CSV table of C-alpha atoms in Angstrom, one decimal:
chain,number,residue,atom,x,y,z
A,101,MET,CA,13.1,-26.6,7.0
A,102,SER,CA,10.8,-29.5,6.1
A,103,ASP,CA,8.1,-29.3,3.5
A,104,THR,CA,5.4,-29.4,6.1
A,105,GLU,CA,6.9,-26.6,8.1
A,106,ARG,CA,6.9,-24.5,4.9
A,107,GLY,CA,3.2,-25.0,4.3
A,108,ASP,CA,3.9,-27.4,1.4
A,109,ASP,CA,1.0,-29.6,0.6
A,110,ALA,CA,1.1,-33.3,-0.4
A,111,SER,CA,1.8,-32.5,-4.0
A,112,GLY,CA,5.2,-31.1,-3.1
A,113,GLY,CA,5.0,-27.4,-3.2
A,114,PRO,CA,4.0,-24.5,-0.9
A,115,THR,CA,0.5,-23.1,-1.1
A,116,ALA,CA,0.6,-19.5,-2.2
A,117,VAL,CA,-2.0,-16.8,-2.7
A,118,VAL,CA,-2.1,-15.2,-6.2
A,119,LEU,CA,-1.4,-11.4,-6.0
A,120,ASP,CA,-1.4,-10.7,-9.7
A,121,PHE,CA,-2.0,-12.6,-12.9
A,122,LEU,CA,-0.6,-11.4,-16.2
A,123,ALA,CA,-2.3,-13.4,-18.9
A,124,HIS,CA,0.0,-12.0,-21.6
A,125,GLY,CA,3.3,-12.0,-19.7
A,126,ARG,CA,5.3,-8.9,-18.7
A,127,THR,CA,4.6,-5.7,-20.5
A,128,GLU,CA,8.3,-5.0,-20.9
A,129,ASP,CA,8.7,-8.3,-22.7
A,130,ASP,CA,9.3,-7.3,-26.4
A,131,ARG,CA,8.5,-10.7,-27.9
A,132,PRO,CA,5.4,-11.1,-30.0
A,133,GLN,CA,2.2,-11.8,-28.1
A,134,TYR,CA,2.0,-15.5,-29.1
A,135,GLN,CA,5.5,-16.1,-27.6
A,136,LYS,CA,4.7,-14.7,-24.2
A,137,GLN,CA,3.6,-17.0,-21.4
A,138,PRO,CA,1.1,-16.1,-18.6
A,139,LEU,CA,2.6,-15.2,-15.3
A,140,ALA,CA,1.3,-15.2,-11.7
A,141,TYR,CA,2.9,-13.5,-8.7
A,142,ALA,CA,2.0,-15.0,-5.3
A,143,PHE,CA,3.0,-15.2,-1.7
A,144,GLY,CA,3.4,-18.3,0.5
A,145,ARG,CA,0.8,-18.8,3.1
A,146,GLU,CA,3.2,-20.1,5.7
A,147,ASP,CA,6.4,-18.2,5.4
A,148,PHE,CA,5.4,-15.3,3.1
A,149,ARG,CA,7.9,-16.0,0.4
A,150,LEU,CA,7.2,-14.3,-2.9
A,151,TYR,CA,7.0,-16.3,-6.1
A,152,GLU,CA,6.9,-15.6,-9.8
A,153,VAL,CA,5.2,-18.5,-11.5
A,154,VAL,CA,5.3,-19.0,-15.3
A,155,LEU,CA,2.0,-20.8,-16.1
A,156,ALA,CA,0.9,-23.1,-18.9
A,157,PRO,CA,-1.2,-21.2,-21.5
A,158,ASP,CA,-4.4,-23.0,-20.4
A,159,ALA,CA,-3.9,-22.4,-16.7
A,160,ASP,CA,-7.0,-21.0,-15.0
A,161,VAL,CA,-5.8,-18.6,-12.3
A,162,SER,CA,-7.3,-15.5,-10.7
A,163,ILE,CA,-6.1,-12.9,-8.1
A,164,GLY,CA,-6.9,-14.3,-4.6
A,165,ASP,CA,-6.7,-18.0,-5.7
A,166,ASP,CA,-4.6,-20.4,-3.8
A,167,LEU,CA,-1.9,-21.9,-6.0
A,168,VAL,CA,0.3,-24.8,-5.2
A,169,VAL,CA,3.8,-23.8,-6.3
A,170,ASP,CA,4.8,-27.3,-7.5
A,171,ARG,CA,7.2,-27.2,-10.4
A,172,ALA,CA,6.0,-30.7,-11.4
A,173,ALA,CA,2.4,-29.6,-11.8
A,174,ASP,CA,0.9,-29.6,-15.3
A,175,HIS,CA,-0.2,-26.0,-15.1
A,176,ILE,CA,3.2,-24.6,-14.0
A,177,GLU,CA,6.1,-24.3,-16.5
A,178,ARG,CA,8.6,-22.6,-14.0
A,179,ALA,CA,8.5,-21.1,-10.6
A,180,GLY,CA,11.0,-19.2,-8.5
A,181,GLU,CA,11.3,-16.8,-5.6
A,182,VAL,CA,11.5,-13.1,-6.2
A,183,GLU,CA,12.1,-10.0,-4.0
A,184,TYR,CA,9.4,-7.5,-3.2
A,185,GLU,CA,11.0,-5.0,-5.6
A,186,ASP,CA,10.6,-7.5,-8.4
A,187,LEU,CA,6.8,-7.6,-8.0
A,188,PRO,CA,4.8,-5.6,-10.6
A,189,GLY,CA,2.8,-2.6,-9.2
A,190,GLY,CA,-0.5,-4.5,-9.1
A,191,ALA,CA,1.0,-7.3,-7.0
A,192,GLN,CA,2.6,-4.9,-4.6
A,193,SER,CA,-0.8,-3.1,-4.2
A,194,GLU,CA,-2.6,-6.4,-3.7
A,195,LEU,CA,-0.1,-7.7,-1.1
A,196,ASP,CA,-1.5,-5.5,1.7
A,197,TYR,CA,-5.0,-6.8,1.2
A,198,ALA,CA,-3.9,-10.4,0.8
A,199,VAL,CA,-1.9,-10.3,4.0
A,200,GLU,CA,-4.9,-8.7,5.9
A,201,ASP,CA,-7.2,-11.5,4.5
A,202,LEU,CA,-4.7,-14.2,5.5
A,203,VAL,CA,-4.4,-12.8,9.1
A,204,ASP,CA,-8.2,-12.7,9.3
A,205,GLU,CA,-8.6,-16.3,7.9
A,206,GLU,CA,-5.9,-17.7,10.3
A,207,GLU,CA,-6.6,-15.5,13.3
A,208,ARG,CA,-5.8,-18.3,15.7
A,209,ARG,CA,-2.2,-18.7,14.3
A,210,PHE,CA,-1.5,-15.0,14.8
A,211,VAL,CA,-3.2,-14.8,18.2
A,212,ASP,CA,-1.0,-17.7,19.2
A,213,PHE,CA,2.0,-15.6,18.3
A,214,TYR,CA,1.1,-13.3,21.2
A,215,ASN,CA,0.5,-16.4,23.4
A,216,ASP,CA,3.8,-18.1,22.5
A,217,ALA,CA,6.3,-15.3,21.7
A,218,GLN,CA,9.7,-15.8,23.5
A,219,PRO,CA,12.8,-13.7,24.2
A,220,ILE,CA,15.3,-13.4,21.4
A,221,THR,CA,18.1,-12.1,23.5
A,222,LEU,CA,18.4,-11.0,27.2
A,223,ARG,CA,17.2,-7.5,26.2
A,224,LEU,CA,14.9,-8.2,23.2
A,225,HIS,CA,11.7,-10.1,23.0
A,226,GLN,CA,9.8,-11.2,19.9
A,227,LEU,CA,6.9,-9.0,21.0
A,228,ASN,CA,9.2,-6.0,20.8
A,229,LEU,CA,9.5,-6.6,17.0
A,230,LEU,CA,5.9,-5.6,16.6
A,231,PRO,CA,5.4,-2.0,15.7
A,232,GLY,CA,4.4,0.2,18.7
A,233,ILE,CA,5.2,-2.4,21.3
A,234,GLY,CA,7.8,-1.2,23.7
A,235,LYS,CA,8.9,-2.5,27.1
A,236,LYS,CA,5.8,-1.4,29.0
A,237,LEU,CA,3.3,-2.9,26.6
A,238,ARG,CA,5.3,-6.1,26.2
A,239,ASN,CA,5.3,-6.6,29.9
A,240,ALA,CA,1.5,-6.0,30.0
A,241,ILE,CA,1.0,-8.7,27.4
A,242,LEU,CA,3.3,-11.1,29.2
A,243,ASP,CA,1.5,-10.5,32.5
A,244,GLU,CA,-1.9,-10.9,31.0
A,245,ARG,CA,-1.1,-14.1,29.1
A,246,LYS,CA,0.0,-15.7,32.5
A,247,ARG,CA,-3.6,-15.4,33.5
A,248,GLY,CA,-4.6,-17.5,30.5
A,249,PRO,CA,-4.1,-17.7,26.7
A,250,PHE,CA,-5.6,-15.1,24.5
A,251,GLU,CA,-8.5,-16.4,22.4
A,252,SER,CA,-8.8,-13.7,19.7
A,253,PHE,CA,-7.6,-10.3,18.7
A,254,GLU,CA,-10.7,-8.9,20.4
A,255,ASP,CA,-9.8,-10.7,23.6
A,256,LEU,CA,-6.2,-9.4,23.4
A,257,GLU,CA,-7.4,-5.8,22.9
A,258,GLN,CA,-9.8,-6.0,25.8
A,259,ARG,CA,-7.4,-7.6,28.2
A,260,VAL,CA,-4.2,-5.6,27.4
A,261,ASP,CA,-4.6,-1.9,28.2
A,262,GLY,CA,-2.9,0.2,25.5
A,263,LEU,CA,-2.8,-2.4,22.8
A,264,HIS,CA,-4.9,-1.0,20.1
A,265,ASN,CA,-5.7,-3.2,17.0
A,266,PRO,CA,-3.4,-6.1,17.6
A,267,ARG,CA,-4.4,-7.5,14.2
A,268,GLU,CA,-3.1,-4.4,12.4
A,269,VAL,CA,0.2,-4.6,14.4
A,270,VAL,CA,0.8,-8.1,13.1
A,271,VAL,CA,-0.1,-7.2,9.5
A,272,GLU,CA,2.3,-4.2,9.7
A,273,ARG,CA,5.1,-6.4,10.9
A,274,ILE,CA,4.5,-9.1,8.2
A,275,LEU,CA,4.5,-6.4,5.5
A,276,GLU,CA,7.7,-4.9,6.9
A,277,GLU,CA,9.4,-8.3,6.9
A,278,ILE,CA,8.4,-8.9,3.3
A,279,ARG,CA,9.4,-5.5,2.0
A,280,GLU,CA,12.7,-5.0,3.9
A,281,ASP,CA,15.8,-7.0,3.0
A,282,ASP,CA,18.1,-5.9,5.9
A,283,LEU,CA,16.1,-6.7,9.0
A,284,LYS,CA,18.1,-8.3,11.7
A,285,TYR,CA,15.3,-10.4,13.1
A,286,ARG,CA,12.3,-12.0,11.4
A,287,THR,CA,9.4,-13.7,12.9
A,288,PHE,CA,6.9,-14.3,10.0
A,289,ALA,CA,8.6,-13.9,6.6
A,290,ARG,CA,11.6,-16.2,6.4
A,291,ARG,CA,14.4,-16.0,3.9
A,292,ASP,CA,16.6,-18.9,2.6
A,293,ASP,CA,19.7,-17.5,4.2
A,294,GLU,CA,17.9,-17.4,7.6
A,295,GLU,CA,16.8,-21.0,7.9
């Protein structure tokens, strides 16, 4: 996967949304206060990878900020990917809201998923991966998109009978893909071993 496909910006790293900021490092770190480094936990805007970022002591970061995860940046000492279970409770709680905000900010991107989704196998379609979308609802979406592309979540909900809150359906699937390690198919949250 290229840097641009990953949402990496010109400085060399992916853009991530800060979920939690620990100015004094981890609470379970037994070192003296002056030896602890500030930490941020974030998720990538493009592929929803989760990051733990060790920041320089003077870094100015807040929850909800965009952070370029560039290991060569002055304000970043170290950065690495983590699993959902490795996030502190605050970051896990904030993740739901952050994903909802991102889906709202980039509505076109997620509406286009409904417009562009394709079959995965002869029996399984990408749309079937979304919670609550079975064969009948999938076929209704496919039939309706033949008449013209969907313009918004509201347009989707009005044109496809039985599809209630398509925005929330996408949010649920993204969160499921972030939280679950053993999913066979992923659409939004990619893993290194699946590229």
